[in-house]
XYZ file of C-alpha atoms in Angstrom:
498
model
C 98.623 164.791 -18.880
C 99.858 161.606 -16.804
C 96.895 161.628 -14.294
C 94.362 161.583 -17.625
C 95.940 158.594 -18.862
C 95.747 156.700 -15.228
C 91.882 157.779 -14.951
C 91.302 156.286 -18.541
C 92.679 153.469 -17.882
C 90.841 153.103 -14.337
C 87.257 153.472 -16.566
C 88.707 150.871 -18.565
C 89.585 148.651 -16.036
C 86.625 148.639 -13.852
C 84.419 148.095 -16.820
C 86.432 145.021 -17.205
C 85.965 144.069 -13.845
C 82.217 144.454 -13.655
C 82.086 142.203 -17.106
C 84.153 139.471 -15.197
C 81.913 139.380 -12.482
C 78.726 139.126 -14.692
C 79.998 136.160 -16.135
C 80.510 134.330 -13.225
C 80.096 131.748 -11.755
C 80.584 133.769 -8.605
C 78.795 137.180 -8.043
C 79.563 140.149 -5.977
C 76.977 138.568 -3.333
C 77.625 136.873 -0.134
C 75.190 134.501 -1.139
C 77.157 133.825 -3.931
C 80.773 133.826 -2.771
C 79.428 131.029 0.167
C 80.209 128.456 -2.242
C 84.025 129.282 -1.608
C 85.773 126.114 -0.649
C 89.369 126.238 1.467
C 91.779 125.556 -1.028
C 93.459 121.808 -0.242
C 96.484 123.170 -0.625
C 96.211 125.806 2.100
C 94.797 123.035 4.391
C 97.508 120.798 4.098
C 100.488 123.428 4.251
C 100.314 124.608 7.850
C 103.180 126.941 7.673
C 103.796 129.939 5.372
C 106.353 133.439 5.561
C 105.099 137.165 5.700
C 107.251 139.660 4.688
C 107.268 143.039 5.745
C 109.536 145.119 3.366
C 109.589 148.532 1.782
C 110.227 151.804 2.323
C 109.927 151.998 5.927
C 112.899 149.425 6.399
C 115.127 152.671 5.446
C 115.096 154.402 8.612
C 114.519 150.921 10.587
C 113.017 153.100 13.671
C 110.863 151.850 15.835
C 108.384 149.519 13.401
C 106.294 150.063 9.904
C 104.488 152.559 11.315
C 107.299 154.928 11.123
C 105.708 157.007 7.948
C 102.872 157.459 9.995
C 104.182 158.590 13.302
C 106.689 160.406 12.002
C 104.050 163.392 11.320
C 102.657 163.124 14.343
C 104.283 165.812 16.513
C 105.853 164.541 20.093
C 106.191 161.121 19.161
C 109.317 159.174 19.266
C 109.425 159.227 15.511
C 108.533 162.650 15.173
C 111.422 163.980 17.419
C 114.014 161.244 15.757
C 112.903 162.083 11.796
C 113.851 165.965 13.266
C 117.128 165.294 14.726
C 118.201 162.663 11.857
C 116.698 163.967 8.807
C 115.783 167.513 9.513
C 112.541 169.737 8.578
C 109.507 167.649 7.314
C 108.725 170.009 4.908
C 112.356 169.383 3.733
C 112.898 165.607 3.975
C 109.560 163.868 4.184
C 108.451 159.997 3.955
C 109.150 160.268 0.165
C 112.390 161.351 0.466
C 113.046 157.855 1.492
C 112.694 156.390 -1.520
C 115.913 156.890 -3.701
C 117.258 155.103 -0.352
C 115.486 152.289 -0.542
C 118.052 150.779 -3.598
C 117.967 146.755 -2.235
C 121.335 146.329 -3.393
C 121.362 143.103 -1.860
C 118.162 141.386 -2.644
C 118.588 137.954 -4.217
C 115.167 136.402 -4.383
C 116.601 132.967 -4.955
C 118.655 133.171 -1.507
C 115.290 134.333 0.108
C 113.170 131.514 -1.186
C 116.201 128.707 -0.415
C 115.968 130.187 3.069
C 112.546 130.090 3.589
C 112.470 126.444 1.994
C 114.937 125.469 4.470
C 112.622 126.796 7.474
C 109.768 124.056 6.346
C 107.371 126.759 4.856
C 105.105 126.046 2.243
C 103.982 129.145 1.142
C 105.115 133.056 1.172
C 103.134 135.938 1.363
C 105.345 139.393 0.706
C 103.345 142.519 1.413
C 102.556 144.170 -1.860
C 101.479 147.426 -0.457
C 101.484 148.550 2.938
C 99.291 151.255 4.386
C 101.942 154.314 3.289
C 101.198 153.388 -0.107
C 104.282 152.485 -1.774
C 103.511 149.722 -4.039
C 106.269 146.630 -4.387
C 105.240 145.372 -8.200
C 104.810 147.240 -11.569
C 101.688 149.100 -11.353
C 99.874 151.162 -13.766
C 97.560 153.235 -11.551
C 101.005 154.937 -9.811
C 104.093 155.935 -10.650
C 105.001 155.279 -6.782
C 106.122 151.886 -7.009
C 109.409 149.569 -6.925
C 109.284 148.801 -10.266
C 109.840 152.654 -11.459
C 111.246 154.344 -8.122
C 113.512 153.079 -5.522
C 115.019 149.684 -6.761
C 113.673 150.000 -10.066
C 112.405 146.096 -9.919
C 109.415 144.281 -9.683
C 109.762 142.800 -6.627
C 106.635 140.698 -6.614
C 107.354 139.200 -9.955
C 110.888 138.102 -8.935
C 109.475 136.694 -5.653
C 106.723 134.805 -7.579
C 108.972 133.371 -9.942
C 111.680 131.969 -7.652
C 108.550 130.842 -5.606
C 107.348 128.780 -7.974
C 110.723 127.493 -9.324
C 111.411 125.749 -5.709
C 107.681 124.357 -5.298
C 106.463 127.041 -2.789
C 102.920 128.572 -2.944
C 103.139 132.108 -4.178
C 100.820 134.949 -2.414
C 100.551 138.345 -1.224
C 98.666 140.905 0.888
C 97.439 144.409 0.581
C 97.101 146.625 3.745
C 96.170 149.725 1.003
C 92.818 150.186 2.861
C 94.566 151.898 5.658
C 95.959 154.236 3.343
C 92.760 156.586 3.179
C 93.884 157.987 6.767
C 97.576 156.970 7.464
C 99.558 159.986 6.575
C 96.700 162.445 7.625
C 98.784 163.906 10.259
C 101.181 165.194 8.052
C 98.744 168.233 7.215
C 98.307 169.585 10.410
C 101.860 171.173 10.517
C 104.420 172.487 7.499
C 105.400 168.974 6.055
C 105.657 167.975 2.039
C 101.942 166.264 2.448
C 99.670 169.160 1.464
C 97.275 169.821 -1.194
C 96.532 169.383 -4.054
C 96.568 165.768 -3.901
C 94.879 163.872 -6.681
C 94.319 160.248 -7.631
C 97.730 158.480 -8.256
C 99.664 160.739 -5.972
C 101.992 158.779 -3.239
C 100.280 160.902 -0.076
C 96.749 160.869 -1.686
C 94.392 161.348 0.274
C 95.499 161.740 3.703
C 92.044 162.609 4.901
C 92.326 162.354 9.018
C 93.620 161.157 11.989
C 93.324 157.027 12.676
C 89.694 155.828 13.141
C 89.030 153.495 16.398
C 89.857 150.103 15.324
C 86.039 148.506 15.709
C 84.533 151.435 14.485
C 82.545 150.175 11.257
C 80.870 153.629 10.326
C 84.268 155.725 10.888
C 83.351 158.894 9.218
C 84.625 160.743 7.049
C 83.484 157.372 4.780
C 86.523 156.454 2.121
C 85.286 158.126 -1.143
C 84.060 156.485 -4.320
C 87.028 157.382 -5.834
C 89.531 155.986 -2.997
C 87.366 152.692 -3.002
C 87.413 152.288 -6.730
C 91.105 152.882 -6.623
C 91.421 150.279 -3.975
C 89.605 148.163 -6.024
C 91.913 148.383 -9.127
C 95.056 148.155 -7.225
C 94.119 144.891 -5.797
C 92.636 143.317 -9.196
C 95.770 144.442 -10.686
C 98.212 142.472 -8.535
C 95.527 139.225 -9.273
C 96.009 139.910 -12.828
C 99.889 140.441 -13.237
C 100.767 137.874 -10.062
C 97.791 135.220 -10.103
C 98.653 134.855 -5.980
C 96.872 131.561 -4.634
C 95.835 133.339 -1.720
C 95.458 137.159 -1.501
C 95.935 138.581 2.509
C 93.986 141.922 3.624
C 94.647 143.662 6.373
C 92.515 145.407 8.896
C 90.061 148.295 8.150
C 88.383 146.488 5.412
C 85.848 145.796 7.692
C 84.233 149.116 7.522
C 80.992 149.440 5.889
C 82.053 151.277 2.720
C 84.420 148.482 1.857
C 81.755 145.551 1.416
C 80.064 146.529 -2.029
C 84.215 146.849 -3.087
C 85.000 143.797 -1.007
C 82.625 141.629 -2.509
C 83.659 142.960 -6.456
C 87.001 141.795 -5.502
C 86.351 138.625 -4.263
C 83.911 137.521 -6.998
C 86.555 138.445 -9.326
C 89.649 136.841 -7.622
C 87.719 133.559 -7.519
C 86.211 133.863 -10.992
C 89.619 134.639 -12.413
C 91.032 131.436 -10.315
C 87.917 129.368 -11.149
C 88.735 129.994 -14.819
C 92.569 128.698 -14.718
C 91.389 125.585 -12.743
C 93.023 126.707 -9.717
C 91.350 127.283 -5.999
C 91.859 130.786 -4.522
C 91.499 131.675 -0.969
C 90.971 135.563 0.766
C 92.371 135.809 4.321
C 90.628 138.675 6.477
C 90.140 139.468 9.858
C 87.620 141.148 11.965
C 84.737 139.298 10.149
C 85.282 141.535 7.319
C 83.998 138.729 5.077
C 80.847 136.969 5.720
C 82.023 133.294 7.256
C 82.496 130.871 5.099
C 83.448 132.881 1.927
C 87.269 133.065 2.896
C 89.701 132.242 5.825
C 89.779 133.664 9.296
C 92.991 135.661 10.284
C 93.961 136.094 13.775
C 96.507 139.221 14.357
C 99.413 137.754 16.921
C 97.002 135.519 18.564
C 95.141 132.443 18.429
C 91.898 130.332 19.342
C 91.914 128.565 22.839
C 90.658 125.190 21.380
C 90.357 123.479 18.249
C 87.898 124.575 15.245
C 86.287 122.711 12.954
C 86.929 125.205 10.298
C 90.453 126.130 9.114
C 92.152 129.417 10.201
C 95.227 131.284 10.293
C 97.152 133.222 12.626
C 99.952 135.821 11.626
C 102.641 136.863 13.886
C 106.488 137.980 13.843
C 109.574 136.314 14.815
C 109.849 139.984 16.807
C 107.678 140.943 19.564
C 107.948 144.912 18.590
C 107.838 145.237 14.926
C 106.932 143.456 11.357
C 109.618 145.600 9.766
C 113.361 145.375 10.486
C 114.611 147.834 12.734
C 117.813 148.489 15.010
C 115.924 147.654 17.899
C 114.262 144.274 17.376
C 113.335 142.057 20.467
C 113.287 138.401 18.790
C 111.295 135.454 19.937
C 113.206 131.723 20.391
C 112.962 129.333 17.979
C 111.656 127.095 20.583
C 108.520 129.514 21.491
C 108.029 129.652 17.689
C 107.638 126.230 17.016
C 105.463 125.754 20.044
C 103.389 128.357 18.587
C 103.376 126.235 15.000
C 102.389 123.039 17.199
C 99.291 124.645 19.507
C 97.863 126.233 16.105
C 98.124 123.136 13.712
C 96.726 121.147 16.687
C 93.798 123.808 16.730
C 93.011 123.383 12.678
C 95.043 126.166 11.910
C 98.158 127.628 10.032
C 100.941 129.920 11.027
C 102.177 132.555 8.911
C 105.588 133.740 10.370
C 106.463 137.497 9.211
C 110.385 138.169 8.693
C 111.235 141.897 8.031
C 114.509 142.179 5.777
C 117.065 145.133 6.108
C 116.638 148.162 3.543
C 119.043 146.444 0.926
C 117.249 143.337 0.826
C 119.534 141.174 3.145
C 117.972 138.959 5.646
C 119.302 139.716 9.695
C 121.404 136.619 11.083
C 118.778 136.546 14.044
C 116.375 135.937 11.639
C 118.416 133.292 9.620
C 118.797 131.351 12.486
C 115.236 131.421 13.819
C 114.563 130.004 10.399
C 116.859 127.184 10.026
C 116.416 126.192 13.660
C 112.379 125.704 13.098
C 113.480 123.956 9.675
C 115.409 121.427 11.611
C 112.583 120.677 13.982
C 110.076 120.248 10.797
C 112.942 118.071 9.272
C 112.710 115.360 11.629
C 108.859 116.395 13.214
C 107.176 117.472 10.078
C 105.090 114.410 9.497
C 103.569 115.054 12.904
C 102.489 119.035 11.065
C 102.429 118.548 7.106
C 99.015 117.294 5.790
C 97.915 116.781 9.487
C 94.381 116.794 10.605
C 92.623 117.574 14.090
C 92.481 114.790 16.573
C 89.721 114.534 19.200
C 90.982 116.836 21.327
C 93.802 119.380 20.759
C 95.426 118.764 23.805
C 96.390 118.404 27.426
C 98.355 120.301 30.299
C 98.318 122.925 32.794
C 99.029 125.844 30.374
C 96.216 128.116 29.897
C 96.040 129.345 26.063
C 94.518 132.958 26.167
C 92.102 133.600 23.054
C 91.962 136.599 21.153
C 94.068 139.024 18.667
C 96.961 140.438 20.367
C 97.202 137.743 23.161
C 100.160 135.883 22.524
C 102.858 135.699 25.561
C 99.693 135.931 27.695
C 100.291 131.731 27.834
C 102.098 130.173 30.629
C 105.140 128.415 30.431
C 104.929 125.128 28.869
C 105.717 122.349 30.804
C 106.245 118.427 30.072
C 102.849 117.668 30.768
C 101.776 120.304 28.256
C 101.155 117.808 24.979
C 99.390 118.634 21.724
C 97.768 116.195 19.107
C 97.577 115.552 15.966
C 96.564 112.839 13.144
C 98.474 111.696 9.778
C 99.587 108.529 8.494
C 97.126 106.395 10.169
C 98.954 107.272 13.511
C 98.306 109.801 16.568
C 101.088 112.171 17.111
C 101.459 113.366 20.798
C 103.797 116.303 20.720
C 104.966 117.243 23.859
C 105.979 120.771 24.291
C 108.752 120.742 26.851
C 110.921 117.610 26.425
C 111.071 115.459 29.978
C 114.931 115.437 30.971
C 114.333 111.755 32.716
C 112.707 110.715 29.705
C 109.248 109.842 31.044
C 105.918 110.927 29.484
C 102.305 110.262 30.745
C 99.687 111.066 27.908
C 96.289 110.765 30.335
C 94.116 111.376 27.056
C 95.003 107.781 26.256
C 94.336 106.242 29.494
C 91.684 102.876 30.101
C 88.641 104.870 31.325
C 86.392 101.601 30.873
C 83.977 102.989 33.209
C 83.259 106.137 31.141
C 80.409 105.689 28.598
C 82.495 107.959 26.022
C 86.015 107.290 26.719
C 88.394 109.793 25.505
C 90.332 106.718 23.603
C 89.309 103.260 23.076
C 91.563 102.623 20.378
C 94.302 99.419 20.291
C 97.621 101.042 20.410
C 99.996 98.677 18.593
C 103.131 100.790 18.346
C 104.753 104.042 19.848
C 108.298 105.560 18.299
C 109.854 108.708 19.094
C 110.655 110.880 15.829
C 114.362 110.953 15.457
C 115.249 109.128 18.420
C 116.973 105.493 18.056
C 117.359 104.521 21.860
C 114.858 102.074 23.687
C 111.903 102.783 24.356
C 109.188 101.126 26.472
C 105.660 102.095 26.993
C 102.306 100.752 29.032
C 98.697 101.780 29.315
C 96.635 101.685 32.379
C 93.825 103.919 33.585
C 96.259 106.643 34.203
C 97.290 106.972 30.761
C 99.833 106.120 27.906
C 103.673 105.746 29.945
C 106.174 105.850 28.008
C 109.596 105.703 28.673
C 112.902 106.783 26.972
C 116.457 107.333 27.971
C 116.730 110.333 29.859
C 116.509 113.251 26.904
C 118.582 116.858 26.479
C 116.631 118.613 24.046
C 115.196 122.237 23.943
C 112.470 121.569 21.410
C 109.355 120.038 21.865
C 109.324 116.128 21.022
C 107.129 113.983 19.087
C 105.745 110.643 19.591
C 103.905 108.378 16.387
C 101.166 106.230 18.145
C 100.472 103.964 15.569
C 96.761 102.529 16.253
C 94.665 99.457 14.772
């Protein structure tokens, strides 16, 4: 009986969506969606917090792909599951749900920490690949409001963030669910037919396709694609996120008409409310200019004329909390933020709370140290624009997704630029211990037809520094001298020009 109610609601809801698209002003064509404009708030915010938290946080082993890999014979997760929880047919992934109680989940404390970090928006994952919805849903019983914590996680985070002035956004990774749990059908486990729409494990059809296979078969069924569309629209209708982030695989050919429908519905909804919404996507899933380009764990080597985003995590080896995380340093994360902003991008930094809802001390320390740096130097980041050049120095940036960690160590000669408040900000990525900084981009190159810089410098200050400072400018560059500095983080010079 429950399945019949779900199907009836699905048909009615789909009709409502189509009717809303027909009224415009955005229609489900790339031509129409090209009238999209990046929200002003996003271009100014620069820094957001991504949150991977869910049932996969309960085993806390390896990474957030535990629910998939635990069903692949021979993997570490498979062996760990047998040893720790027993046979898959007796204890499957669904049996972690009652253990996901979130007893220490205090949304106001989370948001306070995020504010201290200097973040301006949050992007909690509404549904990951494994299919457990972190919000109240009428499309499946397997959601956090009805099972596990029995709380509307998304709603609580929305209310807390908006009360604190942070922009509430969210993400869906539902597309990958088509194949995510498919290996569980290859041996005796709790994943078995019949599986119908609304079931937790439905459809679990096949092994993982190649990431760049835009035509992987079997194609997602119409039933699955409609379900995907409805779930996305339900999130929009219930929570009105200011940005909707999609993980990969929506670039598959089968998703295109449904993705266009969602974009039109979402943009129309926001337009009706007098707001600007945005969709963040990867792998050219959308026509360029209809949303925000995202690059996972990577960035561009040079400045771009369009606003973009990179998403990465505090840990190098997982997006969710596990018992074996390899955390990055706060210095590394601050430099990452600076480099991305200098190239017209935003940084979406992920954290992974524990299953009980607490945030590890390691991540708390990282976030507060980032926030401390931004409290002093934030004027070079927030609301900033790119300069004529993004930077200078010997460090060679490697461009592309999953390219982080391949850039050489920054030196005192590596400098990144932004513009704000009528000034050029020169951010020195490695603090010079002797107090001497030479900025070659600001040299007097009078013999060049197009000098790198030909403005008049009126004043040079070092943010957060109260000691003596001198500067001089010649054909070698702008030489700035301070007392010897002991600082493990980047330093920021504010160069006021006339």
